[in-house]
Every structure is written in C-alpha cells, then in structure tokens.
C-alpha cells in the first residue's frame, strides 16, 4: 500500500509518499481502504516535533473515511465507513491507504454522504458534539459562545448548536469570515480583534455555555457567561496560559470543564453523518488535494489562510 510518512522532524518537506507493507488486522479489527482524510493542526505539531510521536517513521492522520475490504464483526465488504480514531489503527493514520480499525471505532456512512464530507466532518464535528452535548449539556433555549468560529470545530459547533435550537454567538477576524459564519446560522459574530467579546455578550445578558477553543481568552469567556454558566475548555489556539479573575468566576458560580482529547461516541458520530445525509449539517471544506500533495496541504494550513477543512484524497 501507499502512505505519507515522515522519518525525521522538520518542515513539510520531511513528508514522503512511500510504498509500505499492508496492515494485518487483529482479531477485533476491520480492514479499511482509506479514501479521504484531513489535515489537522496536530499533524503539523507531530511533524515538526512539538508533539513528539511514539516512533519514526510515522504516518499521521486522525480520521479516515473509506471502504471495508473484507467482512468482519458485522461490517461487510464494500460498506462505507468513518473512524475518528485512525491514529490508533494498525498500519498508521489516515495518510495511509489501508488501515485496520477496531470495529467499535467505526461509524457507517449513510447513502449520499461522500468520503470527503465524512472526513471533513470527522474529528472536528465529533469534538464539537462532545463539547456541546456530552460535557456542555447544551439545551434548546440556551445561548452559547463558540470561539474561533472559522475553525473546523467552530464551523461544526455552530451548525450542531443551531440544530439543537440554541442561540449562537461566535468570533471572527474579518468581514469575509463573518459572512461565511452567518450563512452557517450564527446569530451574532463578534470581531475579536476590534471588540471585547466578553463585554459585548454581557450587554445581552451573558451566555449559558462557552466552547473555549483559544485558551488565552478564558477571562473573556468568564466575563461572557451568565450566572451558573459553563465553560468547556477544549483548545488552546492562543496559548496554554491565561490570567483570570477568580472573584468573578466565584461570584458567578461558573463551572470550567477541561475537555481533554474530546470526541463523541461512534453512535453519536453516526448521528452527525445522518445530519449530513439529511442536508441539515454541511462540513466546511476549504480544499481537496491528492494525498501526494500532503506537504503543500501542511503549508496551506500553517498559513492560516483557509476557512474550513483541508481534505486529502487517496486515489
């Protein structure tokens, strides 16, 4: 099979498209031919050594959409499936053309859902679901602030929160990005470079839930909350450290929840895929590139110029 791997840490140029051995499925695994994966920021951190990997050479890729190659554990050859746990597969991550995946890590693609759509939803939508519903306990009549609305998790969370019937505020850095987020259903878009996000939301009475993707903005999230609000901390795009006013935190009786490496259960990922089939949720895809152009895809993501997911397609 073919795979994109790196044998040393460095820039995008260390990624190599190579012939490697096919994986041998373990007793609990299903063999998958990968058709699409995506580029995540963790891929970049692993490649440059900021998040060292367990071994070299290493095949990245956190999610994979593809075709079942042989009947196993209730899955049948030819079925289309998705895993958001490709990093735990035998054979490498989603940058490999074949992987062996535990059966309980798979969700089936409904008819009409393309591999590129499933991969683009993938881990981002799974994380959004887990943060909104599993940890955040979002209810239909609540207000939610979603930081970094143009990110993969952000664009998914906006749509999933609206599906629940919530009122959604989000952040953007430009008019162009704000317009795209408005199309996704956001009720309020705040330019975080020009406005104080917390203060703007306090004027409206605050929000019950914050999906905190930036980390360094935790104080603004505290300010944005109504009394007894919840903050789910699932990202630190702005850095690992933040100084907060513990008095405000205490007096508002806020709950701050660390999301860890968050994803939804496969049964809920199945629900997300059905929303795509029903045209109720649209994964935002910035670019689709062949897997051979993984290095270019890494450089594109690092540029910060894309809105939505970069999908890598296996041919």
PDB file of C-alpha atoms in Angstrom:
ATOM      1  CA  UNK A   1       0.000   0.000   0.000  1.00  0.00           C
ATOM      2  CA  UNK A   2       0.975   3.685  -0.180  1.00  0.00           C
ATOM      3  CA  UNK A   3       1.385   6.053   2.757  1.00  0.00           C
ATOM      4  CA  UNK A   4       2.666   9.540   3.523  1.00  0.00           C
ATOM      5  CA  UNK A   5       5.168   9.342   6.400  1.00  0.00           C
ATOM      6  CA  UNK A   6       7.985  11.279   7.990  1.00  0.00           C
ATOM      7  CA  UNK A   7      11.198   9.705   9.287  1.00  0.00           C
ATOM      8  CA  UNK A   8      12.570  12.869  10.913  1.00  0.00           C
ATOM      9  CA  UNK A   9      11.117  16.042  12.371  1.00  0.00           C
ATOM     10  CA  UNK A  10      11.045  19.215  10.316  1.00  0.00           C
ATOM     11  CA  UNK A  11       9.041  21.273   7.841  1.00  0.00           C
ATOM     12  CA  UNK A  12       6.512  19.978   5.295  1.00  0.00           C
ATOM     13  CA  UNK A  13       9.392  18.747   3.123  1.00  0.00           C
ATOM     14  CA  UNK A  14      10.014  15.799   5.503  1.00  0.00           C
ATOM     15  CA  UNK A  15       6.724  14.202   4.396  1.00  0.00           C
ATOM     16  CA  UNK A  16       7.376  11.380   1.935  1.00  0.00           C
ATOM     17  CA  UNK A  17       4.981   9.352  -0.209  1.00  0.00           C
ATOM     18  CA  UNK A  18       6.168   5.746   0.084  1.00  0.00           C
ATOM     19  CA  UNK A  19       5.312   2.113  -0.544  1.00  0.00           C
ATOM     20  CA  UNK A  20       4.827   0.283   2.781  1.00  0.00           C
ATOM     21  CA  UNK A  21       3.565  -3.102   3.926  1.00  0.00           C
ATOM     22  CA  UNK A  22      -0.178  -3.726   4.172  1.00  0.00           C
ATOM     23  CA  UNK A  23      -1.515  -3.946   7.735  1.00  0.00           C
ATOM     24  CA  UNK A  24      -2.629  -7.289   9.154  1.00  0.00           C
ATOM     25  CA  UNK A  25      -5.924  -6.911  11.063  1.00  0.00           C
ATOM     26  CA  UNK A  26      -6.026  -8.092  14.667  1.00  0.00           C
ATOM     27  CA  UNK A  27      -8.893 -10.255  15.894  1.00  0.00           C
ATOM     28  CA  UNK A  28     -11.111  -7.270  16.720  1.00  0.00           C
ATOM     29  CA  UNK A  29     -10.273  -5.170  13.651  1.00  0.00           C
ATOM     30  CA  UNK A  30     -11.793  -4.389  10.260  1.00  0.00           C
ATOM     31  CA  UNK A  31      -9.577  -3.745   7.223  1.00  0.00           C
ATOM     32  CA  UNK A  32     -10.335  -0.420   5.508  1.00  0.00           C
ATOM     33  CA  UNK A  33      -9.237   1.075   2.206  1.00  0.00           C
ATOM     34  CA  UNK A  34      -8.877   4.761   3.024  1.00  0.00           C
ATOM     35  CA  UNK A  35     -10.391   7.193   0.527  1.00  0.00           C
ATOM     36  CA  UNK A  36     -10.153  10.512   2.402  1.00  0.00           C
ATOM     37  CA  UNK A  37      -8.554  12.054   5.461  1.00  0.00           C
ATOM     38  CA  UNK A  38      -7.885  15.631   6.593  1.00  0.00           C
ATOM     39  CA  UNK A  39      -5.034  17.798   7.808  1.00  0.00           C
ATOM     40  CA  UNK A  40      -5.273  18.767  11.485  1.00  0.00           C
ATOM     41  CA  UNK A  41      -3.019  21.106  13.432  1.00  0.00           C
ATOM     42  CA  UNK A  42      -1.847  18.143  15.496  1.00  0.00           C
ATOM     43  CA  UNK A  43      -0.403  16.678  12.271  1.00  0.00           C
ATOM     44  CA  UNK A  44       1.771  19.778  11.932  1.00  0.00           C
ATOM     45  CA  UNK A  45       2.849  19.656  15.595  1.00  0.00           C
ATOM     46  CA  UNK A  46       3.758  15.968  15.273  1.00  0.00           C
ATOM     47  CA  UNK A  47       5.706  16.551  12.063  1.00  0.00           C
ATOM     48  CA  UNK A  48       7.785  19.465  13.420  1.00  0.00           C
ATOM     49  CA  UNK A  49       8.498  17.722  16.753  1.00  0.00           C
ATOM     50  CA  UNK A  50       6.417  19.967  19.013  1.00  0.00           C
ATOM     51  CA  UNK A  51       4.330  16.882  19.839  1.00  0.00           C
ATOM     52  CA  UNK A  52       6.845  14.028  19.561  1.00  0.00           C
ATOM     53  CA  UNK A  53       5.422  10.807  18.141  1.00  0.00           C
ATOM     54  CA  UNK A  54       5.978   7.335  19.680  1.00  0.00           C
ATOM     55  CA  UNK A  55       8.166   6.097  16.819  1.00  0.00           C
ATOM     56  CA  UNK A  56       9.713   7.068  13.494  1.00  0.00           C
ATOM     57  CA  UNK A  57       8.878   6.722  10.664  1.00  0.00           C
ATOM     58  CA  UNK A  58       5.343   7.880  11.483  1.00  0.00           C
ATOM     59  CA  UNK A  59       2.132   8.052   9.442  1.00  0.00           C
ATOM     60  CA  UNK A  60      -0.180  10.920  10.535  1.00  0.00           C
ATOM     61  CA  UNK A  61      -3.928  11.267  10.097  1.00  0.00           C
ATOM     62  CA  UNK A  62      -6.515  11.471  12.874  1.00  0.00           C
ATOM     63  CA  UNK A  63      -9.559  10.402  10.862  1.00  0.00           C
ATOM     64  CA  UNK A  64     -10.252   8.279   7.814  1.00  0.00           C
ATOM     65  CA  UNK A  65     -13.234   7.611   5.573  1.00  0.00           C
ATOM     66  CA  UNK A  66     -13.115   4.590   3.323  1.00  0.00           C
ATOM     67  CA  UNK A  67     -14.371   1.199   2.205  1.00  0.00           C
ATOM     68  CA  UNK A  68     -14.486  -2.074   4.142  1.00  0.00           C
ATOM     69  CA  UNK A  69     -12.313  -4.605   2.313  1.00  0.00           C
ATOM     70  CA  UNK A  70     -13.455  -7.851   3.980  1.00  0.00           C
ATOM     71  CA  UNK A  71     -16.421  -8.994   6.075  1.00  0.00           C
ATOM     72  CA  UNK A  72     -15.677  -8.699   9.794  1.00  0.00           C
ATOM     73  CA  UNK A  73     -17.573  -8.062  13.035  1.00  0.00           C
ATOM     74  CA  UNK A  74     -20.868  -7.181  11.368  1.00  0.00           C
ATOM     75  CA  UNK A  75     -19.291  -4.985   8.690  1.00  0.00           C
ATOM     76  CA  UNK A  76     -19.419  -6.159   5.086  1.00  0.00           C
ATOM     77  CA  UNK A  77     -17.018  -5.692   2.193  1.00  0.00           C
ATOM     78  CA  UNK A  78     -17.957  -2.604   0.218  1.00  0.00           C
ATOM     79  CA  UNK A  79     -19.565  -0.698   3.104  1.00  0.00           C
ATOM     80  CA  UNK A  80     -18.510   2.927   3.513  1.00  0.00           C
ATOM     81  CA  UNK A  81     -17.277   3.830   6.991  1.00  0.00           C
ATOM     82  CA  UNK A  82     -15.622   6.556   9.057  1.00  0.00           C
ATOM     83  CA  UNK A  83     -13.253   6.431  12.006  1.00  0.00           C
ATOM     84  CA  UNK A  84     -12.143   9.438  14.044  1.00  0.00           C
ATOM     85  CA  UNK A  85      -9.625   7.192  15.800  1.00  0.00           C
ATOM     86  CA  UNK A  86      -7.327   6.476  12.859  1.00  0.00           C
ATOM     87  CA  UNK A  87      -4.298   7.370  14.965  1.00  0.00           C
ATOM     88  CA  UNK A  88      -4.977   4.168  16.929  1.00  0.00           C
ATOM     89  CA  UNK A  89      -5.292   1.977  13.826  1.00  0.00           C
ATOM     90  CA  UNK A  90      -2.856  -0.692  12.662  1.00  0.00           C
ATOM     91  CA  UNK A  91      -0.951   0.475   9.591  1.00  0.00           C
ATOM     92  CA  UNK A  92      -0.795   4.128  10.534  1.00  0.00           C
ATOM     93  CA  UNK A  93      -3.178   7.055  10.487  1.00  0.00           C
ATOM     94  CA  UNK A  94      -5.384   8.327   7.697  1.00  0.00           C
ATOM     95  CA  UNK A  95      -2.402   9.261   5.498  1.00  0.00           C
ATOM     96  CA  UNK A  96      -2.088   5.503   4.815  1.00  0.00           C
ATOM     97  CA  UNK A  97      -4.143   3.938   2.021  1.00  0.00           C
ATOM     98  CA  UNK A  98      -5.101   0.926   4.169  1.00  0.00           C
ATOM     99  CA  UNK A  99      -5.629   0.684   7.921  1.00  0.00           C
ATOM    100  CA  UNK A 100      -7.031  -1.939  10.280  1.00  0.00           C
ATOM    101  CA  UNK A 101      -9.525  -0.423  12.731  1.00  0.00           C
ATOM    102  CA  UNK A 102     -11.285  -1.881  15.797  1.00  0.00           C
ATOM    103  CA  UNK A 103     -14.904  -2.490  14.823  1.00  0.00           C
ATOM    104  CA  UNK A 104     -16.212  -0.390  17.709  1.00  0.00           C
ATOM    105  CA  UNK A 105     -14.312   2.645  16.344  1.00  0.00           C
ATOM    106  CA  UNK A 106     -16.353   2.713  13.114  1.00  0.00           C
ATOM    107  CA  UNK A 107     -19.483   4.542  12.002  1.00  0.00           C
ATOM    108  CA  UNK A 108     -21.292   3.756   8.751  1.00  0.00           C
ATOM    109  CA  UNK A 109     -21.745   6.418   6.071  1.00  0.00           C
ATOM    110  CA  UNK A 110     -25.406   6.832   5.081  1.00  0.00           C
ATOM    111  CA  UNK A 111     -26.246   6.779   1.395  1.00  0.00           C
ATOM    112  CA  UNK A 112     -25.319  10.014  -0.337  1.00  0.00           C
ATOM    113  CA  UNK A 113     -22.549  11.060   2.075  1.00  0.00           C
ATOM    114  CA  UNK A 114     -19.264  11.434   0.195  1.00  0.00           C
ATOM    115  CA  UNK A 115     -15.934  10.329   1.660  1.00  0.00           C
ATOM    116  CA  UNK A 116     -14.661  13.909   1.538  1.00  0.00           C
ATOM    117  CA  UNK A 117     -17.689  15.155   3.529  1.00  0.00           C
ATOM    118  CA  UNK A 118     -17.347  12.408   6.124  1.00  0.00           C
ATOM    119  CA  UNK A 119     -13.640  13.059   6.624  1.00  0.00           C
ATOM    120  CA  UNK A 120     -14.169  16.827   6.799  1.00  0.00           C
ATOM    121  CA  UNK A 121     -16.799  16.331   9.495  1.00  0.00           C
ATOM    122  CA  UNK A 122     -14.697  13.661  11.189  1.00  0.00           C
ATOM    123  CA  UNK A 123     -12.877  14.584  14.354  1.00  0.00           C
ATOM    124  CA  UNK A 124     -13.897  18.254  14.212  1.00  0.00           C
ATOM    125  CA  UNK A 125     -17.617  17.502  14.327  1.00  0.00           C
ATOM    126  CA  UNK A 126     -17.073  14.690  16.827  1.00  0.00           C
ATOM    127  CA  UNK A 127     -15.230  17.113  19.129  1.00  0.00           C
ATOM    128  CA  UNK A 128     -17.933  19.743  18.640  1.00  0.00           C
ATOM    129  CA  UNK A 129     -20.671  17.241  19.550  1.00  0.00           C
ATOM    130  CA  UNK A 130     -18.792  16.050  22.632  1.00  0.00           C
ATOM    131  CA  UNK A 131     -18.146  19.590  23.860  1.00  0.00           C
ATOM    132  CA  UNK A 132     -21.681  20.879  23.233  1.00  0.00           C
ATOM    133  CA  UNK A 133     -23.728  17.937  24.419  1.00  0.00           C
ATOM    134  CA  UNK A 134     -21.684  15.372  26.362  1.00  0.00           C
ATOM    135  CA  UNK A 135     -19.788  17.890  28.521  1.00  0.00           C
ATOM    136  CA  UNK A 136     -21.613  21.175  27.881  1.00  0.00           C
ATOM    137  CA  UNK A 137     -25.166  19.773  28.292  1.00  0.00           C
ATOM    138  CA  UNK A 138     -26.476  22.386  25.854  1.00  0.00           C
ATOM    139  CA  UNK A 139     -30.252  22.860  25.921  1.00  0.00           C
ATOM    140  CA  UNK A 140     -32.519  24.185  23.177  1.00  0.00           C
ATOM    141  CA  UNK A 141     -33.324  27.511  24.819  1.00  0.00           C
ATOM    142  CA  UNK A 142     -29.759  28.413  25.842  1.00  0.00           C
ATOM    143  CA  UNK A 143     -27.208  30.874  24.485  1.00  0.00           C
ATOM    144  CA  UNK A 144     -23.741  29.615  23.556  1.00  0.00           C
ATOM    145  CA  UNK A 145     -20.485  31.354  22.640  1.00  0.00           C
ATOM    146  CA  UNK A 146     -18.241  29.396  20.262  1.00  0.00           C
ATOM    147  CA  UNK A 147     -14.735  30.800  19.931  1.00  0.00           C
ATOM    148  CA  UNK A 148     -12.761  30.506  16.655  1.00  0.00           C
ATOM    149  CA  UNK A 149     -15.874  30.093  14.541  1.00  0.00           C
ATOM    150  CA  UNK A 150     -13.899  29.591  11.324  1.00  0.00           C
ATOM    151  CA  UNK A 151     -12.004  26.576  12.664  1.00  0.00           C
ATOM    152  CA  UNK A 152     -13.079  23.043  11.858  1.00  0.00           C
ATOM    153  CA  UNK A 153     -14.548  22.551  15.339  1.00  0.00           C
ATOM    154  CA  UNK A 154     -16.060  26.028  15.274  1.00  0.00           C
ATOM    155  CA  UNK A 155     -17.936  25.634  11.983  1.00  0.00           C
ATOM    156  CA  UNK A 156     -19.266  22.258  13.112  1.00  0.00           C
ATOM    157  CA  UNK A 157     -20.267  23.505  16.571  1.00  0.00           C
ATOM    158  CA  UNK A 158     -22.211  26.459  15.143  1.00  0.00           C
ATOM    159  CA  UNK A 159     -24.339  24.166  12.988  1.00  0.00           C
ATOM    160  CA  UNK A 160     -24.848  21.489  15.647  1.00  0.00           C
ATOM    161  CA  UNK A 161     -25.840  24.078  18.266  1.00  0.00           C
ATOM    162  CA  UNK A 162     -28.356  25.619  15.863  1.00  0.00           C
ATOM    163  CA  UNK A 163     -29.769  22.148  15.196  1.00  0.00           C
ATOM    164  CA  UNK A 164     -30.379  21.894  18.951  1.00  0.00           C
ATOM    165  CA  UNK A 165     -32.294  25.183  18.888  1.00  0.00           C
ATOM    166  CA  UNK A 166     -29.672  27.284  20.699  1.00  0.00           C
ATOM    167  CA  UNK A 167     -28.810  30.948  20.116  1.00  0.00           C
ATOM    168  CA  UNK A 168     -25.217  31.098  18.863  1.00  0.00           C
ATOM    169  CA  UNK A 169     -22.541  33.783  19.142  1.00  0.00           C
ATOM    170  CA  UNK A 170     -19.124  33.253  17.607  1.00  0.00           C
ATOM    171  CA  UNK A 171     -15.908  35.116  16.805  1.00  0.00           C
ATOM    172  CA  UNK A 172     -14.209  36.008  13.537  1.00  0.00           C
ATOM    173  CA  UNK A 173     -11.273  38.151  12.454  1.00  0.00           C
ATOM    174  CA  UNK A 174     -12.638  39.572   9.176  1.00  0.00           C
ATOM    175  CA  UNK A 175     -15.829  40.600   7.413  1.00  0.00           C
ATOM    176  CA  UNK A 176     -15.383  37.816   4.856  1.00  0.00           C
ATOM    177  CA  UNK A 177     -15.160  35.136   7.532  1.00  0.00           C
ATOM    178  CA  UNK A 178     -18.077  36.652   9.407  1.00  0.00           C
ATOM    179  CA  UNK A 179     -20.283  36.368   6.319  1.00  0.00           C
ATOM    180  CA  UNK A 180     -19.489  32.662   5.981  1.00  0.00           C
ATOM    181  CA  UNK A 181     -20.319  32.060   9.644  1.00  0.00           C
ATOM    182  CA  UNK A 182     -23.603  33.925   9.257  1.00  0.00           C
ATOM    183  CA  UNK A 183     -24.510  31.524   6.438  1.00  0.00           C
ATOM    184  CA  UNK A 184     -23.886  28.638   8.831  1.00  0.00           C
ATOM    185  CA  UNK A 185     -26.514  30.076  11.186  1.00  0.00           C
ATOM    186  CA  UNK A 186     -24.615  32.136  13.768  1.00  0.00           C
ATOM    187  CA  UNK A 187     -26.867  34.769  15.358  1.00  0.00           C
ATOM    188  CA  UNK A 188     -24.044  37.102  16.368  1.00  0.00           C
ATOM    189  CA  UNK A 189     -20.485  37.350  15.029  1.00  0.00           C
ATOM    190  CA  UNK A 190     -18.012  39.420  17.040  1.00  0.00           C
ATOM    191  CA  UNK A 191     -14.721  40.617  15.549  1.00  0.00           C
ATOM    192  CA  UNK A 192     -12.405  39.657  18.407  1.00  0.00           C
ATOM    193  CA  UNK A 193      -9.650  41.930  17.080  1.00  0.00           C
ATOM    194  CA  UNK A 194     -11.843  45.020  17.321  1.00  0.00           C
ATOM    195  CA  UNK A 195     -14.295  44.264  20.137  1.00  0.00           C
ATOM    196  CA  UNK A 196     -14.243  42.927  23.682  1.00  0.00           C
ATOM    197  CA  UNK A 197     -16.097  39.637  23.274  1.00  0.00           C
ATOM    198  CA  UNK A 198     -16.943  39.220  26.946  1.00  0.00           C
ATOM    199  CA  UNK A 199     -18.233  42.771  27.331  1.00  0.00           C
ATOM    200  CA  UNK A 200     -20.360  42.556  24.178  1.00  0.00           C
ATOM    201  CA  UNK A 201     -22.097  39.419  25.417  1.00  0.00           C
ATOM    202  CA  UNK A 202     -22.594  40.804  28.923  1.00  0.00           C
ATOM    203  CA  UNK A 203     -24.623  43.612  27.334  1.00  0.00           C
ATOM    204  CA  UNK A 204     -27.019  40.909  26.110  1.00  0.00           C
ATOM    205  CA  UNK A 205     -27.255  39.192  29.491  1.00  0.00           C
ATOM    206  CA  UNK A 206     -24.475  36.654  29.002  1.00  0.00           C
ATOM    207  CA  UNK A 207     -24.393  33.091  27.701  1.00  0.00           C
ATOM    208  CA  UNK A 208     -25.055  29.806  29.456  1.00  0.00           C
ATOM    209  CA  UNK A 209     -22.282  27.887  27.679  1.00  0.00           C
ATOM    210  CA  UNK A 210     -18.892  28.748  26.167  1.00  0.00           C
ATOM    211  CA  UNK A 211     -16.923  26.453  23.867  1.00  0.00           C
ATOM    212  CA  UNK A 212     -13.399  27.735  24.576  1.00  0.00           C
ATOM    213  CA  UNK A 213     -11.013  26.930  21.716  1.00  0.00           C
ATOM    214  CA  UNK A 214      -8.426  29.658  22.254  1.00  0.00           C
ATOM    215  CA  UNK A 215      -7.373  29.215  25.893  1.00  0.00           C
ATOM    216  CA  UNK A 216      -5.766  32.615  26.335  1.00  0.00           C
ATOM    217  CA  UNK A 217      -9.245  34.153  26.123  1.00  0.00           C
ATOM    218  CA  UNK A 218     -10.519  32.354  29.230  1.00  0.00           C
ATOM    219  CA  UNK A 219     -11.101  35.632  31.109  1.00  0.00           C
ATOM    220  CA  UNK A 220     -13.290  36.923  28.280  1.00  0.00           C
ATOM    221  CA  UNK A 221     -15.220  33.659  28.423  1.00  0.00           C
ATOM    222  CA  UNK A 222     -15.758  34.158  32.162  1.00  0.00           C
ATOM    223  CA  UNK A 223     -16.971  37.696  31.517  1.00  0.00           C
ATOM    224  CA  UNK A 224     -19.282  36.464  28.738  1.00  0.00           C
ATOM    225  CA  UNK A 225     -21.020  33.951  30.993  1.00  0.00           C
ATOM    226  CA  UNK A 226     -24.324  34.465  32.751  1.00  0.00           C
ATOM    227  CA  UNK A 227     -24.511  33.282  36.395  1.00  0.00           C
ATOM    228  CA  UNK A 228     -24.149  29.483  36.725  1.00  0.00           C
ATOM    229  CA  UNK A 229     -22.682  29.269  33.226  1.00  0.00           C
ATOM    230  CA  UNK A 230     -20.420  26.509  31.916  1.00  0.00           C
ATOM    231  CA  UNK A 231     -17.157  26.783  30.003  1.00  0.00           C
ATOM    232  CA  UNK A 232     -15.804  23.733  28.135  1.00  0.00           C
ATOM    233  CA  UNK A 233     -12.071  24.183  27.529  1.00  0.00           C
ATOM    234  CA  UNK A 234     -11.160  22.094  24.501  1.00  0.00           C
ATOM    235  CA  UNK A 235      -8.413  24.084  22.761  1.00  0.00           C
ATOM    236  CA  UNK A 236      -5.512  26.476  23.278  1.00  0.00           C
ATOM    237  CA  UNK A 237      -5.031  28.001  19.835  1.00  0.00           C
ATOM    238  CA  UNK A 238      -3.915  31.214  21.550  1.00  0.00           C
ATOM    239  CA  UNK A 239      -1.526  29.581  24.028  1.00  0.00           C
ATOM    240  CA  UNK A 240      -1.525  27.389  27.124  1.00  0.00           C
ATOM    241  CA  UNK A 241      -1.632  30.172  29.716  1.00  0.00           C
ATOM    242  CA  UNK A 242      -4.314  32.639  30.763  1.00  0.00           C
ATOM    243  CA  UNK A 243      -4.731  35.017  33.709  1.00  0.00           C
ATOM    244  CA  UNK A 244      -8.249  35.102  35.120  1.00  0.00           C
ATOM    245  CA  UNK A 245     -10.239  36.990  37.730  1.00  0.00           C
ATOM    246  CA  UNK A 246     -11.131  34.286  40.237  1.00  0.00           C
ATOM    247  CA  UNK A 247     -13.509  36.647  42.053  1.00  0.00           C
ATOM    248  CA  UNK A 248     -15.787  36.913  39.027  1.00  0.00           C
ATOM    249  CA  UNK A 249     -15.513  33.156  38.495  1.00  0.00           C
ATOM    250  CA  UNK A 250     -16.509  32.512  42.114  1.00  0.00           C
ATOM    251  CA  UNK A 251     -19.351  35.010  42.349  1.00  0.00           C
ATOM    252  CA  UNK A 252     -20.939  33.823  39.108  1.00  0.00           C
ATOM    253  CA  UNK A 253     -20.688  30.169  40.272  1.00  0.00           C
ATOM    254  CA  UNK A 254     -19.173  29.176  36.929  1.00  0.00           C
ATOM    255  CA  UNK A 255     -18.092  25.669  36.003  1.00  0.00           C
ATOM    256  CA  UNK A 256     -14.962  25.306  33.857  1.00  0.00           C
ATOM    257  CA  UNK A 257     -14.615  21.827  32.354  1.00  0.00           C
ATOM    258  CA  UNK A 258     -11.390  20.520  30.825  1.00  0.00           C
ATOM    259  CA  UNK A 259     -12.300  18.707  27.619  1.00  0.00           C
ATOM    260  CA  UNK A 260      -9.133  16.642  27.269  1.00  0.00           C
ATOM    261  CA  UNK A 261      -8.853  14.769  23.964  1.00  0.00           C
ATOM    262  CA  UNK A 262     -12.560  15.003  23.333  1.00  0.00           C
ATOM    263  CA  UNK A 263     -14.649  13.141  20.789  1.00  0.00           C
ATOM    264  CA  UNK A 264     -18.168  11.765  20.646  1.00  0.00           C
ATOM    265  CA  UNK A 265     -19.074   8.088  20.800  1.00  0.00           C
ATOM    266  CA  UNK A 266     -19.375   6.322  17.418  1.00  0.00           C
ATOM    267  CA  UNK A 267     -23.176   6.180  17.835  1.00  0.00           C
ATOM    268  CA  UNK A 268     -23.246   9.988  18.006  1.00  0.00           C
ATOM    269  CA  UNK A 269     -20.825  10.218  15.082  1.00  0.00           C
ATOM    270  CA  UNK A 270     -23.429   8.143  13.239  1.00  0.00           C
ATOM    271  CA  UNK A 271     -25.990  10.838  14.104  1.00  0.00           C
ATOM    272  CA  UNK A 272     -23.663  13.519  12.688  1.00  0.00           C
ATOM    273  CA  UNK A 273     -23.275  11.584   9.441  1.00  0.00           C
ATOM    274  CA  UNK A 274     -27.061  11.272   9.191  1.00  0.00           C
ATOM    275  CA  UNK A 275     -27.382  15.046   9.580  1.00  0.00           C
ATOM    276  CA  UNK A 276     -25.048  15.386   6.573  1.00  0.00           C
ATOM    277  CA  UNK A 277     -27.220  12.945   4.591  1.00  0.00           C
ATOM    278  CA  UNK A 278     -30.316  14.950   5.582  1.00  0.00           C
ATOM    279  CA  UNK A 279     -28.650  18.220   4.431  1.00  0.00           C
ATOM    280  CA  UNK A 280     -29.001  19.532   7.988  1.00  0.00           C
ATOM    281  CA  UNK A 281     -25.245  19.872   8.516  1.00  0.00           C
ATOM    282  CA  UNK A 282     -22.627  20.801   5.933  1.00  0.00           C
ATOM    283  CA  UNK A 283     -18.927  20.248   6.695  1.00  0.00           C
ATOM    284  CA  UNK A 284     -16.986  23.302   5.532  1.00  0.00           C
ATOM    285  CA  UNK A 285     -14.277  22.172   3.090  1.00  0.00           C
ATOM    286  CA  UNK A 286     -11.554  24.652   2.164  1.00  0.00           C
ATOM    287  CA  UNK A 287      -9.607  22.489  -0.319  1.00  0.00           C
ATOM    288  CA  UNK A 288      -9.458  18.906  -1.569  1.00  0.00           C
ATOM    289  CA  UNK A 289      -5.951  17.773  -2.553  1.00  0.00           C
ATOM    290  CA  UNK A 290      -4.471  14.401  -3.548  1.00  0.00           C
ATOM    291  CA  UNK A 291      -2.592  12.654  -0.735  1.00  0.00           C
ATOM    292  CA  UNK A 292       0.616  13.081  -2.755  1.00  0.00           C
ATOM    293  CA  UNK A 293       0.329  16.832  -2.033  1.00  0.00           C
ATOM    294  CA  UNK A 294       0.299  16.414   1.750  1.00  0.00           C
ATOM    295  CA  UNK A 295       3.316  18.716   2.109  1.00  0.00           C
ATOM    296  CA  UNK A 296       1.513  21.512   0.255  1.00  0.00           C
ATOM    297  CA  UNK A 297      -1.559  20.899   2.432  1.00  0.00           C
ATOM    298  CA  UNK A 298       0.531  21.277   5.601  1.00  0.00           C
ATOM    299  CA  UNK A 299       1.959  24.555   4.349  1.00  0.00           C
ATOM    300  CA  UNK A 300      -1.512  25.792   3.438  1.00  0.00           C
ATOM    301  CA  UNK A 301      -2.916  25.035   6.896  1.00  0.00           C
ATOM    302  CA  UNK A 302       0.081  26.669   8.572  1.00  0.00           C
ATOM    303  CA  UNK A 303      -0.529  29.850   6.550  1.00  0.00           C
ATOM    304  CA  UNK A 304      -3.776  30.482   8.420  1.00  0.00           C
ATOM    305  CA  UNK A 305      -5.466  31.488   5.179  1.00  0.00           C
ATOM    306  CA  UNK A 306      -8.040  28.685   4.945  1.00  0.00           C
ATOM    307  CA  UNK A 307     -11.546  28.568   6.377  1.00  0.00           C
ATOM    308  CA  UNK A 308     -12.762  25.010   6.868  1.00  0.00           C
ATOM    309  CA  UNK A 309     -11.011  21.667   6.471  1.00  0.00           C
ATOM    310  CA  UNK A 310      -8.295  20.637   4.044  1.00  0.00           C
ATOM    311  CA  UNK A 311      -9.165  17.160   2.770  1.00  0.00           C
ATOM    312  CA  UNK A 312      -6.560  14.742   1.412  1.00  0.00           C
ATOM    313  CA  UNK A 313      -7.947  12.245  -1.096  1.00  0.00           C
ATOM    314  CA  UNK A 314      -6.437   8.812  -1.771  1.00  0.00           C
ATOM    315  CA  UNK A 315      -6.640   7.838  -5.443  1.00  0.00           C
TER     316      UNK A 315
END
